[in-house]
């Protein structure tokens, strides 16, 4: 049974930082692409950052490029999202997700529908 559990969200002021963590279990974590997505009230879920199975390749949404950093520790079955210079528009529920359709792939899918497993999410609120 695959489980993804996010943590690290909270309330932060504009310009502040947060580090989200996602602990994975029930899958061969080091074989799969992992992603962070977010969903604000009344909006579609959107891609934030993706990291390849080995961690060598990353991809970011334009809205977070230069401010957010995705990383992973395959020994700990964990993926992280360091968020700096936070803005009010970053307010959302952040979810981690696993793309288990392809093992050790070069494909970095940005579409939520390409991800099979999701965490319950962690709320990030940026106050102005």
mmCIF file of the C-alpha atoms, coordinates in Angstrom:
data_MODEL
# 
_entry.id   MODEL 
# 
loop_
_atom_site.group_PDB 
_atom_site.id 
_atom_site.type_symbol 
_atom_site.label_atom_id 
_atom_site.label_alt_id 
_atom_site.label_comp_id 
_atom_site.label_asym_id 
_atom_site.label_entity_id 
_atom_site.label_seq_id 
_atom_site.pdbx_PDB_ins_code 
_atom_site.Cartn_x 
_atom_site.Cartn_y 
_atom_site.Cartn_z 
_atom_site.occupancy 
_atom_site.B_iso_or_equiv 
_atom_site.pdbx_formal_charge 
_atom_site.auth_seq_id 
_atom_site.auth_comp_id 
_atom_site.auth_asym_id 
_atom_site.auth_atom_id 
_atom_site.pdbx_PDB_model_num 
ATOM 1   C CA . UNK A 1 1   ? 0.000   0.000  0.000   1.00 0.00 ? 1   UNK A CA 1 
ATOM 2   C CA . UNK A 1 2   ? 1.527   3.233  -1.180  1.00 0.00 ? 2   UNK A CA 1 
ATOM 3   C CA . UNK A 1 3   ? 1.424   6.126  1.246   1.00 0.00 ? 3   UNK A CA 1 
ATOM 4   C CA . UNK A 1 4   ? 2.622   9.686  0.796   1.00 0.00 ? 4   UNK A CA 1 
ATOM 5   C CA . UNK A 1 5   ? 2.529   11.945 3.833   1.00 0.00 ? 5   UNK A CA 1 
ATOM 6   C CA . UNK A 1 6   ? 3.298   15.643 3.592   1.00 0.00 ? 6   UNK A CA 1 
ATOM 7   C CA . UNK A 1 7   ? 4.373   17.908 6.418   1.00 0.00 ? 7   UNK A CA 1 
ATOM 8   C CA . UNK A 1 8   ? 5.869   21.329 6.962   1.00 0.00 ? 8   UNK A CA 1 
ATOM 9   C CA . UNK A 1 9   ? 3.084   23.626 5.892   1.00 0.00 ? 9   UNK A CA 1 
ATOM 10  C CA . UNK A 1 10  ? 1.897   26.576 7.922   1.00 0.00 ? 10  UNK A CA 1 
ATOM 11  C CA . UNK A 1 11  ? 1.300   30.296 8.081   1.00 0.00 ? 11  UNK A CA 1 
ATOM 12  C CA . UNK A 1 12  ? 4.133   32.556 6.970   1.00 0.00 ? 12  UNK A CA 1 
ATOM 13  C CA . UNK A 1 13  ? 4.506   36.218 6.108   1.00 0.00 ? 13  UNK A CA 1 
ATOM 14  C CA . UNK A 1 14  ? 5.308   37.515 2.663   1.00 0.00 ? 14  UNK A CA 1 
ATOM 15  C CA . UNK A 1 15  ? 8.970   36.971 1.898   1.00 0.00 ? 15  UNK A CA 1 
ATOM 16  C CA . UNK A 1 16  ? 9.280   34.136 4.359   1.00 0.00 ? 16  UNK A CA 1 
ATOM 17  C CA . UNK A 1 17  ? 10.328  30.533 3.839   1.00 0.00 ? 17  UNK A CA 1 
ATOM 18  C CA . UNK A 1 18  ? 8.958   27.075 4.439   1.00 0.00 ? 18  UNK A CA 1 
ATOM 19  C CA . UNK A 1 19  ? 10.299  23.592 3.792   1.00 0.00 ? 19  UNK A CA 1 
ATOM 20  C CA . UNK A 1 20  ? 7.804   20.917 2.901   1.00 0.00 ? 20  UNK A CA 1 
ATOM 21  C CA . UNK A 1 21  ? 8.574   17.231 3.309   1.00 0.00 ? 21  UNK A CA 1 
ATOM 22  C CA . UNK A 1 22  ? 6.915   14.167 1.855   1.00 0.00 ? 22  UNK A CA 1 
ATOM 23  C CA . UNK A 1 23  ? 7.561   10.737 3.342   1.00 0.00 ? 23  UNK A CA 1 
ATOM 24  C CA . UNK A 1 24  ? 6.856   7.821  1.023   1.00 0.00 ? 24  UNK A CA 1 
ATOM 25  C CA . UNK A 1 25  ? 6.261   4.160  1.788   1.00 0.00 ? 25  UNK A CA 1 
ATOM 26  C CA . UNK A 1 26  ? 5.000   1.088  -0.022  1.00 0.00 ? 26  UNK A CA 1 
ATOM 27  C CA . UNK A 1 27  ? 6.875   1.705  -3.265  1.00 0.00 ? 27  UNK A CA 1 
ATOM 28  C CA . UNK A 1 28  ? 10.379  1.459  -4.666  1.00 0.00 ? 28  UNK A CA 1 
ATOM 29  C CA . UNK A 1 29  ? 10.824  5.159  -4.131  1.00 0.00 ? 29  UNK A CA 1 
ATOM 30  C CA . UNK A 1 30  ? 14.167  5.523  -5.883  1.00 0.00 ? 30  UNK A CA 1 
ATOM 31  C CA . UNK A 1 31  ? 12.690  4.296  -9.183  1.00 0.00 ? 31  UNK A CA 1 
ATOM 32  C CA . UNK A 1 32  ? 10.041  6.948  -9.655  1.00 0.00 ? 32  UNK A CA 1 
ATOM 33  C CA . UNK A 1 33  ? 9.596   10.564 -10.591 1.00 0.00 ? 33  UNK A CA 1 
ATOM 34  C CA . UNK A 1 34  ? 8.124   12.637 -7.784  1.00 0.00 ? 34  UNK A CA 1 
ATOM 35  C CA . UNK A 1 35  ? 6.266   15.902 -7.992  1.00 0.00 ? 35  UNK A CA 1 
ATOM 36  C CA . UNK A 1 36  ? 4.838   18.721 -5.937  1.00 0.00 ? 36  UNK A CA 1 
ATOM 37  C CA . UNK A 1 37  ? 1.507   20.184 -6.951  1.00 0.00 ? 37  UNK A CA 1 
ATOM 38  C CA . UNK A 1 38  ? -0.731  22.774 -5.344  1.00 0.00 ? 38  UNK A CA 1 
ATOM 39  C CA . UNK A 1 39  ? -4.374  23.695 -5.355  1.00 0.00 ? 39  UNK A CA 1 
ATOM 40  C CA . UNK A 1 40  ? -5.800  27.009 -4.272  1.00 0.00 ? 40  UNK A CA 1 
ATOM 41  C CA . UNK A 1 41  ? -9.505  27.442 -3.460  1.00 0.00 ? 41  UNK A CA 1 
ATOM 42  C CA . UNK A 1 42  ? -11.587 27.544 -6.621  1.00 0.00 ? 42  UNK A CA 1 
ATOM 43  C CA . UNK A 1 43  ? -8.645  26.709 -8.843  1.00 0.00 ? 43  UNK A CA 1 
ATOM 44  C CA . UNK A 1 44  ? -7.357  23.647 -10.660 1.00 0.00 ? 44  UNK A CA 1 
ATOM 45  C CA . UNK A 1 45  ? -4.514  21.630 -9.225  1.00 0.00 ? 45  UNK A CA 1 
ATOM 46  C CA . UNK A 1 46  ? -1.280  22.850 -10.784 1.00 0.00 ? 46  UNK A CA 1 
ATOM 47  C CA . UNK A 1 47  ? 2.231   21.592 -11.158 1.00 0.00 ? 47  UNK A CA 1 
ATOM 48  C CA . UNK A 1 48  ? 4.870   23.242 -8.985  1.00 0.00 ? 48  UNK A CA 1 
ATOM 49  C CA . UNK A 1 49  ? 8.053   21.152 -9.284  1.00 0.00 ? 49  UNK A CA 1 
ATOM 50  C CA . UNK A 1 50  ? 9.127   17.732 -10.496 1.00 0.00 ? 50  UNK A CA 1 
ATOM 51  C CA . UNK A 1 51  ? 12.238  15.691 -9.778  1.00 0.00 ? 51  UNK A CA 1 
ATOM 52  C CA . UNK A 1 52  ? 13.530  12.658 -11.624 1.00 0.00 ? 52  UNK A CA 1 
ATOM 53  C CA . UNK A 1 53  ? 14.022  9.292  -9.979  1.00 0.00 ? 53  UNK A CA 1 
ATOM 54  C CA . UNK A 1 54  ? 17.726  9.856  -9.322  1.00 0.00 ? 54  UNK A CA 1 
ATOM 55  C CA . UNK A 1 55  ? 17.409  13.538 -8.544  1.00 0.00 ? 55  UNK A CA 1 
ATOM 56  C CA . UNK A 1 56  ? 19.553  14.734 -11.433 1.00 0.00 ? 56  UNK A CA 1 
ATOM 57  C CA . UNK A 1 57  ? 16.749  16.458 -13.340 1.00 0.00 ? 57  UNK A CA 1 
ATOM 58  C CA . UNK A 1 58  ? 14.237  18.968 -12.068 1.00 0.00 ? 58  UNK A CA 1 
ATOM 59  C CA . UNK A 1 59  ? 11.508  21.059 -13.594 1.00 0.00 ? 59  UNK A CA 1 
ATOM 60  C CA . UNK A 1 60  ? 9.728   24.078 -12.158 1.00 0.00 ? 60  UNK A CA 1 
ATOM 61  C CA . UNK A 1 61  ? 6.645   26.069 -12.941 1.00 0.00 ? 61  UNK A CA 1 
ATOM 62  C CA . UNK A 1 62  ? 7.519   29.551 -14.146 1.00 0.00 ? 62  UNK A CA 1 
ATOM 63  C CA . UNK A 1 63  ? 5.704   31.053 -11.176 1.00 0.00 ? 63  UNK A CA 1 
ATOM 64  C CA . UNK A 1 64  ? 8.108   29.458 -8.677  1.00 0.00 ? 64  UNK A CA 1 
ATOM 65  C CA . UNK A 1 65  ? 11.342  29.283 -10.652 1.00 0.00 ? 65  UNK A CA 1 
ATOM 66  C CA . UNK A 1 66  ? 14.214  30.817 -8.726  1.00 0.00 ? 66  UNK A CA 1 
ATOM 67  C CA . UNK A 1 67  ? 12.280  30.759 -5.431  1.00 0.00 ? 67  UNK A CA 1 
ATOM 68  C CA . UNK A 1 68  ? 11.489  27.057 -4.865  1.00 0.00 ? 68  UNK A CA 1 
ATOM 69  C CA . UNK A 1 69  ? 13.858  24.082 -4.860  1.00 0.00 ? 69  UNK A CA 1 
ATOM 70  C CA . UNK A 1 70  ? 12.819  20.453 -5.066  1.00 0.00 ? 70  UNK A CA 1 
ATOM 71  C CA . UNK A 1 71  ? 15.124  17.729 -3.784  1.00 0.00 ? 71  UNK A CA 1 
ATOM 72  C CA . UNK A 1 72  ? 14.951  14.113 -2.718  1.00 0.00 ? 72  UNK A CA 1 
ATOM 73  C CA . UNK A 1 73  ? 16.745  11.686 -0.453  1.00 0.00 ? 73  UNK A CA 1 
ATOM 74  C CA . UNK A 1 74  ? 16.280  8.181  -1.798  1.00 0.00 ? 74  UNK A CA 1 
ATOM 75  C CA . UNK A 1 75  ? 17.887  6.655  1.273   1.00 0.00 ? 75  UNK A CA 1 
ATOM 76  C CA . UNK A 1 76  ? 15.117  8.194  3.374   1.00 0.00 ? 76  UNK A CA 1 
ATOM 77  C CA . UNK A 1 77  ? 12.292  7.763  0.843   1.00 0.00 ? 77  UNK A CA 1 
ATOM 78  C CA . UNK A 1 78  ? 11.590  11.458 1.035   1.00 0.00 ? 78  UNK A CA 1 
ATOM 79  C CA . UNK A 1 79  ? 11.106  14.419 -1.262  1.00 0.00 ? 79  UNK A CA 1 
ATOM 80  C CA . UNK A 1 80  ? 11.327  18.042 -0.198  1.00 0.00 ? 80  UNK A CA 1 
ATOM 81  C CA . UNK A 1 81  ? 10.252  21.451 -1.394  1.00 0.00 ? 81  UNK A CA 1 
ATOM 82  C CA . UNK A 1 82  ? 12.195  24.444 -0.112  1.00 0.00 ? 82  UNK A CA 1 
ATOM 83  C CA . UNK A 1 83  ? 10.100  27.548 -0.638  1.00 0.00 ? 83  UNK A CA 1 
ATOM 84  C CA . UNK A 1 84  ? 11.699  30.972 -0.312  1.00 0.00 ? 84  UNK A CA 1 
ATOM 85  C CA . UNK A 1 85  ? 10.485  34.508 -0.975  1.00 0.00 ? 85  UNK A CA 1 
ATOM 86  C CA . UNK A 1 86  ? 6.908   33.373 -0.524  1.00 0.00 ? 86  UNK A CA 1 
ATOM 87  C CA . UNK A 1 87  ? 4.099   35.439 -2.007  1.00 0.00 ? 87  UNK A CA 1 
ATOM 88  C CA . UNK A 1 88  ? 0.379   35.575 -1.207  1.00 0.00 ? 88  UNK A CA 1 
ATOM 89  C CA . UNK A 1 89  ? -0.343  33.813 -4.499  1.00 0.00 ? 89  UNK A CA 1 
ATOM 90  C CA . UNK A 1 90  ? 1.601   30.791 -3.214  1.00 0.00 ? 90  UNK A CA 1 
ATOM 91  C CA . UNK A 1 91  ? -1.207  30.149 -0.738  1.00 0.00 ? 91  UNK A CA 1 
ATOM 92  C CA . UNK A 1 92  ? -2.613  26.685 -1.463  1.00 0.00 ? 92  UNK A CA 1 
ATOM 93  C CA . UNK A 1 93  ? -2.746  23.101 -0.329  1.00 0.00 ? 93  UNK A CA 1 
ATOM 94  C CA . UNK A 1 94  ? 0.473   21.443 -1.455  1.00 0.00 ? 94  UNK A CA 1 
ATOM 95  C CA . UNK A 1 95  ? 0.483   17.788 -2.441  1.00 0.00 ? 95  UNK A CA 1 
ATOM 96  C CA . UNK A 1 96  ? 3.295   15.429 -3.303  1.00 0.00 ? 96  UNK A CA 1 
ATOM 97  C CA . UNK A 1 97  ? 2.681   12.791 -5.929  1.00 0.00 ? 97  UNK A CA 1 
ATOM 98  C CA . UNK A 1 98  ? 4.380   9.739  -7.410  1.00 0.00 ? 98  UNK A CA 1 
ATOM 99  C CA . UNK A 1 99  ? 4.475   8.803  -11.079 1.00 0.00 ? 99  UNK A CA 1 
ATOM 100 C CA . UNK A 1 100 ? 4.708   5.016  -10.914 1.00 0.00 ? 100 UNK A CA 1 
ATOM 101 C CA . UNK A 1 101 ? 3.775   4.300  -14.534 1.00 0.00 ? 101 UNK A CA 1 
ATOM 102 C CA . UNK A 1 102 ? 7.380   4.538  -15.647 1.00 0.00 ? 102 UNK A CA 1 
ATOM 103 C CA . UNK A 1 103 ? 10.440  3.340  -13.802 1.00 0.00 ? 103 UNK A CA 1 
ATOM 104 C CA . UNK A 1 104 ? 13.677  5.271  -14.093 1.00 0.00 ? 104 UNK A CA 1 
ATOM 105 C CA . UNK A 1 105 ? 12.280  7.420  -16.860 1.00 0.00 ? 105 UNK A CA 1 
ATOM 106 C CA . UNK A 1 106 ? 13.562  10.627 -18.399 1.00 0.00 ? 106 UNK A CA 1 
ATOM 107 C CA . UNK A 1 107 ? 9.985   11.854 -18.668 1.00 0.00 ? 107 UNK A CA 1 
ATOM 108 C CA . UNK A 1 108 ? 9.028   14.587 -16.188 1.00 0.00 ? 108 UNK A CA 1 
ATOM 109 C CA . UNK A 1 109 ? 5.264   14.730 -16.419 1.00 0.00 ? 109 UNK A CA 1 
ATOM 110 C CA . UNK A 1 110 ? 3.630   17.972 -15.331 1.00 0.00 ? 110 UNK A CA 1 
ATOM 111 C CA . UNK A 1 111 ? 0.017   16.890 -15.719 1.00 0.00 ? 111 UNK A CA 1 
ATOM 112 C CA . UNK A 1 112 ? -1.642  15.801 -12.458 1.00 0.00 ? 112 UNK A CA 1 
ATOM 113 C CA . UNK A 1 113 ? -3.433  12.990 -14.283 1.00 0.00 ? 113 UNK A CA 1 
ATOM 114 C CA . UNK A 1 114 ? -0.098  11.300 -14.958 1.00 0.00 ? 114 UNK A CA 1 
ATOM 115 C CA . UNK A 1 115 ? 0.462   10.731 -11.240 1.00 0.00 ? 115 UNK A CA 1 
ATOM 116 C CA . UNK A 1 116 ? -1.001  7.701  -9.568  1.00 0.00 ? 116 UNK A CA 1 
ATOM 117 C CA . UNK A 1 117 ? -0.467  8.319  -5.886  1.00 0.00 ? 117 UNK A CA 1 
ATOM 118 C CA . UNK A 1 118 ? -1.078  11.454 -3.872  1.00 0.00 ? 118 UNK A CA 1 
ATOM 119 C CA . UNK A 1 119 ? -0.599  12.643 -0.348  1.00 0.00 ? 119 UNK A CA 1 
ATOM 120 C CA . UNK A 1 120 ? -3.379  14.290 1.622   1.00 0.00 ? 120 UNK A CA 1 
ATOM 121 C CA . UNK A 1 121 ? -1.750  17.689 1.310   1.00 0.00 ? 121 UNK A CA 1 
ATOM 122 C CA . UNK A 1 122 ? -0.387  20.346 3.633   1.00 0.00 ? 122 UNK A CA 1 
ATOM 123 C CA . UNK A 1 123 ? -1.743  23.889 3.823   1.00 0.00 ? 123 UNK A CA 1 
ATOM 124 C CA . UNK A 1 124 ? 0.550   26.804 3.066   1.00 0.00 ? 124 UNK A CA 1 
ATOM 125 C CA . UNK A 1 125 ? -0.795  30.267 3.814   1.00 0.00 ? 125 UNK A CA 1 
ATOM 126 C CA . UNK A 1 126 ? 1.187   33.385 3.011   1.00 0.00 ? 126 UNK A CA 1 
ATOM 127 C CA . UNK A 1 127 ? -0.088  36.517 4.687   1.00 0.00 ? 127 UNK A CA 1 
ATOM 128 C CA . UNK A 1 128 ? 0.557   40.018 3.416   1.00 0.00 ? 128 UNK A CA 1 
# 
